[in-house]
Amino acid sequence: NAGVMQNPRHLVRRRGQEARLRCSPMKGHSHVYWYRQLPEEGLKFMVYLQKENIIDESGMPKERFSAEFPKEGPSILRIQQVVRGDSAAYFCASSPLTPLGTTLNEQFFGPGTRLTVL
Amino acid sequence: GIQVEQSPPDLILQEGANSTLRCNFSDSVNNLQWFHQNPWGQLINLFYIPSGTKQNGRLSATTVATERYSLLYISSSQTTDSGVYFCAVGVYSGAGSYQLTFGKGTKLSVIP
């Protein structure tokens, strides 16, 4: 059973360009979370998605950032008009749906995408 | 929001030594996980432990939810144990939201 997959592993963008980060959850997992790790800081929650639904985006910056988890295909975190402060490691995690319909389950993390903005 | 504090922030061990890492949290939680971030940046799941005690090889963890803390024990440390250890607590809001809040981590260096 493959783990959470993220690509690309490393992404370099110039200021003003767009960055697209992809995440494929573990097989059988229907919940996806995105976290950001800025240099010398811990990980911070950004957004929680289920298929075709954004459940909680309270950790997302209000501008330039968006996320989706379509019915088919991976989850995408999109950053428009990147700035140097967006340089960070972006981690995706997934968890399964419990029989009771809650999400109080262990989250499994992908290897991360390291974004560098020049 | 909930606060998560880890101690110590830095720890240097001689290979073979034992250590205890602590995680305190400020409110009731539904979930607690320990992770190891290796020098390559990958997050490795160590324990999912909302309460009680679990053991996995040289590692064990104990969470006392009523007193709002968790401990991670590393015995007979090896150089491959080096990295940053994160504690993360999960809270379900009841409004359909759920997220992990991470501590700042304990940076462990094991020297030969």
mmCIF file of C-alpha atoms in Angstrom:
data_model
loop_
_atom_site.group_PDB
_atom_site.id
_atom_site.type_symbol
_atom_site.label_atom_id
_atom_site.label_comp_id
_atom_site.label_asym_id
_atom_site.label_seq_id
_atom_site.Cartn_x
_atom_site.Cartn_y
_atom_site.Cartn_z
ATOM 1 C CA ASN A 1 0.000 0.000 0.000
ATOM 2 C CA ALA A 2 1.756 3.116 -1.226
ATOM 3 C CA GLY A 3 1.989 6.034 1.147
ATOM 4 C CA VAL A 4 0.956 9.619 0.562
ATOM 5 C CA MET A 5 2.571 10.886 -2.593
ATOM 6 C CA GLN A 6 3.522 14.457 -3.329
ATOM 7 C CA ASN A 7 5.042 16.007 -6.408
ATOM 8 C CA PRO A 8 7.156 17.678 -7.265
ATOM 9 C CA ARG A 9 9.546 17.123 -4.389
ATOM 10 C CA HIS A 10 11.359 20.360 -5.149
ATOM 11 C CA LEU A 11 9.971 23.375 -6.986
ATOM 12 C CA VAL A 12 11.752 26.583 -7.880
ATOM 13 C CA ARG A 13 9.767 29.609 -8.992
ATOM 14 C CA ARG A 14 10.555 33.236 -9.654
ATOM 15 C CA ARG A 15 8.564 35.956 -7.944
ATOM 16 C CA GLY A 16 5.210 36.449 -9.625
ATOM 17 C CA GLN A 17 4.946 32.926 -11.061
ATOM 18 C CA GLU A 18 2.411 30.298 -10.075
ATOM 19 C CA ALA A 19 3.189 27.181 -8.052
ATOM 20 C CA ARG A 20 1.079 24.007 -8.215
ATOM 21 C CA LEU A 21 1.664 21.306 -5.630
ATOM 22 C CA ARG A 22 0.046 17.896 -5.968
ATOM 23 C CA CYS A 23 -0.912 15.318 -3.381
ATOM 24 C CA SER A 24 -2.268 11.812 -3.839
ATOM 25 C CA PRO A 25 -3.623 10.392 -0.564
ATOM 26 C CA MET A 26 -3.103 6.837 0.597
ATOM 27 C CA LYS A 27 -5.413 4.310 -0.981
ATOM 28 C CA GLY A 28 -8.726 4.278 0.820
ATOM 29 C CA HIS A 29 -8.212 7.678 2.432
ATOM 30 C CA SER A 30 -10.825 10.296 1.696
ATOM 31 C CA HIS A 31 -9.519 13.212 3.776
ATOM 32 C CA VAL A 32 -6.615 15.446 2.787
ATOM 33 C CA TYR A 33 -4.869 18.110 4.845
ATOM 34 C CA TRP A 34 -2.195 20.617 3.824
ATOM 35 C CA TYR A 35 0.399 21.982 6.238
ATOM 36 C CA ARG A 36 3.212 24.472 5.746
ATOM 37 C CA GLN A 37 6.584 24.478 7.464
ATOM 38 C CA LEU A 38 8.395 27.764 7.282
ATOM 39 C CA PRO A 39 12.153 27.803 8.004
ATOM 40 C CA GLU A 40 12.904 27.392 11.706
ATOM 41 C CA GLU A 41 9.196 26.991 12.515
ATOM 42 C CA GLY A 42 6.888 24.108 13.245
ATOM 43 C CA LEU A 43 4.177 22.909 10.931
ATOM 44 C CA LYS A 44 1.031 24.993 10.556
ATOM 45 C CA PHE A 45 -2.346 23.778 9.327
ATOM 46 C CA MET A 46 -3.566 25.339 6.113
ATOM 47 C CA VAL A 47 -6.628 23.528 4.788
ATOM 48 C CA TYR A 48 -8.708 20.363 5.203
ATOM 49 C CA LEU A 49 -10.510 18.862 2.219
ATOM 50 C CA GLN A 50 -12.710 15.945 1.324
ATOM 51 C CA LYS A 51 -13.554 14.961 -2.232
ATOM 52 C CA GLU A 52 -15.010 18.044 -3.969
ATOM 53 C CA ASN A 53 -15.387 19.879 -0.644
ATOM 54 C CA ILE A 54 -13.309 22.333 1.351
ATOM 55 C CA ILE A 55 -14.113 21.585 4.975
ATOM 56 C CA ASP A 56 -11.835 24.086 6.746
ATOM 57 C CA GLU A 57 -9.533 26.636 5.146
ATOM 58 C CA SER A 58 -8.974 28.729 8.252
ATOM 59 C CA GLY A 59 -5.185 28.366 7.976
ATOM 60 C CA MET A 60 -4.930 29.504 4.375
ATOM 61 C CA PRO A 61 -3.708 33.016 3.568
ATOM 62 C CA LYS A 62 -6.671 35.017 2.279
ATOM 63 C CA GLU A 63 -5.065 35.914 -1.020
ATOM 64 C CA ARG A 64 -3.155 33.996 -3.681
ATOM 65 C CA PHE A 65 -3.645 30.553 -2.100
ATOM 66 C CA SER A 66 -6.291 28.030 -3.102
ATOM 67 C CA ALA A 67 -6.814 24.286 -2.744
ATOM 68 C CA GLU A 68 -8.984 21.656 -4.336
ATOM 69 C CA PHE A 69 -9.582 17.922 -4.137
ATOM 70 C CA PRO A 70 -11.533 16.931 -7.242
ATOM 71 C CA LYS A 71 -13.625 13.818 -7.663
ATOM 72 C CA GLU A 72 -10.870 12.340 -9.810
ATOM 73 C CA GLY A 73 -7.186 13.005 -9.440
ATOM 74 C CA PRO A 74 -4.915 14.413 -6.788
ATOM 75 C CA SER A 75 -5.442 17.307 -4.424
ATOM 76 C CA ILE A 76 -3.871 20.539 -5.662
ATOM 77 C CA LEU A 77 -2.495 23.428 -3.619
ATOM 78 C CA ARG A 78 -2.117 26.447 -5.857
ATOM 79 C CA ILE A 79 -0.137 29.566 -5.044
ATOM 80 C CA GLN A 80 -0.494 32.463 -7.446
ATOM 81 C CA GLN A 81 2.034 35.274 -7.859
ATOM 82 C CA VAL A 82 4.509 33.711 -5.458
ATOM 83 C CA VAL A 83 6.645 35.898 -3.200
ATOM 84 C CA ARG A 84 9.861 35.060 -1.355
ATOM 85 C CA GLY A 85 7.917 34.601 1.894
ATOM 86 C CA ASP A 86 6.136 31.617 0.317
ATOM 87 C CA SER A 87 9.406 29.645 0.344
ATOM 88 C CA ALA A 88 8.716 26.714 2.653
ATOM 89 C CA ALA A 89 8.094 22.986 2.811
ATOM 90 C CA TYR A 90 4.485 22.092 2.065
ATOM 91 C CA PHE A 91 3.251 18.799 3.465
ATOM 92 C CA CYS A 92 0.128 16.897 2.591
ATOM 93 C CA ALA A 93 -1.452 14.387 4.957
ATOM 94 C CA SER A 94 -4.341 11.986 4.572
ATOM 95 C CA SER A 95 -6.560 10.000 6.878
ATOM 96 C CA PRO A 96 -9.320 7.430 6.398
ATOM 97 C CA LEU A 97 -12.978 7.867 7.177
ATOM 98 C CA THR A 98 -14.021 5.942 10.263
ATOM 99 C CA PRO A 99 -17.164 3.810 10.275
ATOM 100 C CA LEU A 100 -18.815 6.473 12.439
ATOM 101 C CA GLY A 101 -18.137 9.166 9.863
ATOM 102 C CA THR A 102 -15.717 11.130 11.998
ATOM 103 C CA THR A 103 -12.141 11.951 11.154
ATOM 104 C CA LEU A 104 -10.492 11.268 14.487
ATOM 105 C CA ASN A 105 -7.883 9.162 12.848
ATOM 106 C CA GLU A 106 -4.160 9.069 12.476
ATOM 107 C CA GLN A 107 -2.852 11.370 9.765
ATOM 108 C CA PHE A 108 -0.122 10.102 7.479
ATOM 109 C CA PHE A 109 2.203 12.571 5.843
ATOM 110 C CA GLY A 110 3.773 12.717 2.437
ATOM 111 C CA PRO A 111 7.434 13.579 1.839
ATOM 112 C CA GLY A 112 6.654 17.243 1.227
ATOM 113 C CA THR A 113 7.295 19.714 -1.571
ATOM 114 C CA ARG A 114 10.062 22.207 -0.954
ATOM 115 C CA LEU A 115 9.204 25.459 -2.686
ATOM 116 C CA THR A 116 11.940 27.990 -3.290
ATOM 117 C CA VAL A 117 11.019 31.412 -4.619
ATOM 118 C CA LEU A 118 13.883 33.319 -6.225
ATOM 119 C CA GLY B 1 -6.486 28.116 19.991
ATOM 120 C CA ILE B 2 -4.809 25.220 21.684
ATOM 121 C CA GLN B 3 -1.155 25.633 22.696
ATOM 122 C CA VAL B 4 1.400 22.836 22.411
ATOM 123 C CA GLU B 5 4.738 23.120 24.187
ATOM 124 C CA GLN B 6 7.602 20.706 23.810
ATOM 125 C CA SER B 7 10.667 20.345 25.959
ATOM 126 C CA PRO B 8 13.566 20.394 25.813
ATOM 127 C CA PRO B 9 13.983 22.366 22.583
ATOM 128 C CA ASP B 10 17.419 20.854 21.979
ATOM 129 C CA LEU B 11 18.997 17.661 23.222
ATOM 130 C CA ILE B 12 22.424 16.161 22.618
ATOM 131 C CA LEU B 13 22.945 12.524 23.552
ATOM 132 C CA GLN B 14 25.812 10.102 23.484
ATOM 133 C CA GLU B 15 24.974 7.012 21.503
ATOM 134 C CA GLY B 16 23.435 4.412 23.798
ATOM 135 C CA ALA B 17 21.892 6.903 26.212
ATOM 136 C CA ASN B 18 18.194 7.140 27.071
ATOM 137 C CA SER B 19 16.011 10.240 26.871
ATOM 138 C CA THR B 20 12.525 11.545 27.611
ATOM 139 C CA LEU B 21 10.796 14.183 25.521
ATOM 140 C CA ARG B 22 7.780 16.000 26.881
ATOM 141 C CA CYS B 23 4.711 17.522 25.248
ATOM 142 C CA ASN B 24 2.261 19.703 27.194
ATOM 143 C CA PHE B 25 -1.017 20.928 25.740
ATOM 144 C CA SER B 26 -3.374 23.567 26.999
ATOM 145 C CA ASP B 27 -6.800 21.980 26.473
ATOM 146 C CA SER B 28 -8.605 18.681 25.963
ATOM 147 C CA VAL B 29 -7.722 16.914 22.740
ATOM 148 C CA ASN B 30 -9.195 14.114 20.657
ATOM 149 C CA ASN B 31 -5.949 12.852 19.203
ATOM 150 C CA LEU B 32 -2.200 13.032 19.774
ATOM 151 C CA GLN B 33 0.561 11.978 17.434
ATOM 152 C CA TRP B 34 4.360 11.880 17.676
ATOM 153 C CA PHE B 35 6.482 12.332 14.564
ATOM 154 C CA HIS B 36 10.158 12.148 13.730
ATOM 155 C CA GLN B 37 11.395 14.528 11.043
ATOM 156 C CA ASN B 38 14.597 13.038 9.741
ATOM 157 C CA PRO B 39 17.517 15.078 8.376
ATOM 158 C CA TRP B 40 16.027 14.741 4.878
ATOM 159 C CA GLY B 41 12.867 16.482 6.033
ATOM 160 C CA GLN B 42 10.509 13.522 5.918
ATOM 161 C CA LEU B 43 7.881 13.161 8.646
ATOM 162 C CA ILE B 44 7.736 9.667 10.045
ATOM 163 C CA ASN B 45 4.744 8.585 12.128
ATOM 164 C CA LEU B 46 5.887 7.243 15.468
ATOM 165 C CA PHE B 47 2.763 6.965 17.588
ATOM 166 C CA TYR B 48 -0.941 7.685 17.456
ATOM 167 C CA ILE B 49 -1.668 7.880 21.179
ATOM 168 C CA PRO B 50 -4.679 9.894 22.433
ATOM 169 C CA SER B 51 -4.249 8.147 25.795
ATOM 170 C CA GLY B 52 -2.394 5.295 27.451
ATOM 171 C CA THR B 53 0.981 3.757 26.690
ATOM 172 C CA LYS B 54 2.391 2.212 23.533
ATOM 173 C CA GLN B 55 5.738 0.709 22.672
ATOM 174 C CA ASN B 56 7.498 0.156 19.368
ATOM 175 C CA GLY B 57 10.995 -1.245 19.646
ATOM 176 C CA ARG B 58 13.259 1.204 21.449
ATOM 177 C CA LEU B 59 10.560 3.863 21.476
ATOM 178 C CA SER B 60 7.599 4.153 23.772
ATOM 179 C CA ALA B 61 5.052 6.843 24.483
ATOM 180 C CA THR B 62 2.628 7.672 27.247
ATOM 181 C CA THR B 63 -0.225 10.166 27.128
ATOM 182 C CA VAL B 64 -2.062 11.270 30.270
ATOM 183 C CA ALA B 65 -4.955 13.118 28.714
ATOM 184 C CA THR B 66 -6.480 14.219 32.030
ATOM 185 C CA GLU B 67 -3.239 15.994 32.920
ATOM 186 C CA ARG B 68 -2.642 17.247 29.377
ATOM 187 C CA TYR B 69 0.772 15.856 28.645
ATOM 188 C CA SER B 70 2.522 13.165 26.678
ATOM 189 C CA LEU B 71 5.999 11.678 26.969
ATOM 190 C CA LEU B 72 8.168 10.051 24.330
ATOM 191 C CA TYR B 73 10.899 7.717 25.575
ATOM 192 C CA ILE B 74 13.908 6.812 23.470
ATOM 193 C CA SER B 75 16.126 4.061 24.844
ATOM 194 C CA SER B 76 19.592 3.034 23.693
ATOM 195 C CA SER B 77 19.719 5.937 21.262
ATOM 196 C CA GLN B 78 21.392 5.539 17.878
ATOM 197 C CA THR B 79 22.773 8.129 15.478
ATOM 198 C CA THR B 80 19.849 7.400 13.161
ATOM 199 C CA ASP B 81 17.531 8.758 15.868
ATOM 200 C CA SER B 82 18.844 12.259 15.168
ATOM 201 C CA GLY B 83 16.355 14.772 13.844
ATOM 202 C CA VAL B 84 13.416 16.743 15.162
ATOM 203 C CA TYR B 85 10.627 15.141 17.157
ATOM 204 C CA PHE B 86 7.212 16.760 16.890
ATOM 205 C CA CYS B 87 4.173 16.321 19.033
ATOM 206 C CA ALA B 88 0.856 17.196 17.379
ATOM 207 C CA VAL B 89 -2.600 17.319 18.942
ATOM 208 C CA GLY B 90 -5.853 16.957 17.055
ATOM 209 C CA VAL B 91 -9.096 18.629 17.984
ATOM 210 C CA TYR B 92 -12.440 17.964 16.352
ATOM 211 C CA SER B 93 -14.532 21.112 16.394
ATOM 212 C CA GLY B 94 -17.861 19.419 15.895
ATOM 213 C CA ALA B 95 -18.547 21.744 12.990
ATOM 214 C CA GLY B 96 -16.890 19.282 10.676
ATOM 215 C CA SER B 97 -13.424 20.697 11.102
ATOM 216 C CA TYR B 98 -10.387 18.791 12.288
ATOM 217 C CA GLN B 99 -6.734 19.715 12.287
ATOM 218 C CA LEU B 100 -3.436 18.925 13.976
ATOM 219 C CA THR B 101 -1.654 21.618 15.970
ATOM 220 C CA PHE B 102 2.078 21.035 16.206
ATOM 221 C CA GLY B 103 4.589 21.916 18.869
ATOM 222 C CA LYS B 104 7.855 23.559 17.872
ATOM 223 C CA GLY B 105 9.706 20.264 18.247
ATOM 224 C CA THR B 106 12.697 18.858 20.094
ATOM 225 C CA LYS B 107 15.886 18.752 18.047
ATOM 226 C CA LEU B 108 17.810 15.615 18.973
ATOM 227 C CA SER B 109 21.439 15.044 18.057
ATOM 228 C CA VAL B 110 22.937 11.641 18.855
ATOM 229 C CA ILE B 111 26.716 11.591 18.691
ATOM 230 C CA PRO B 112 28.846 8.451 18.353
#
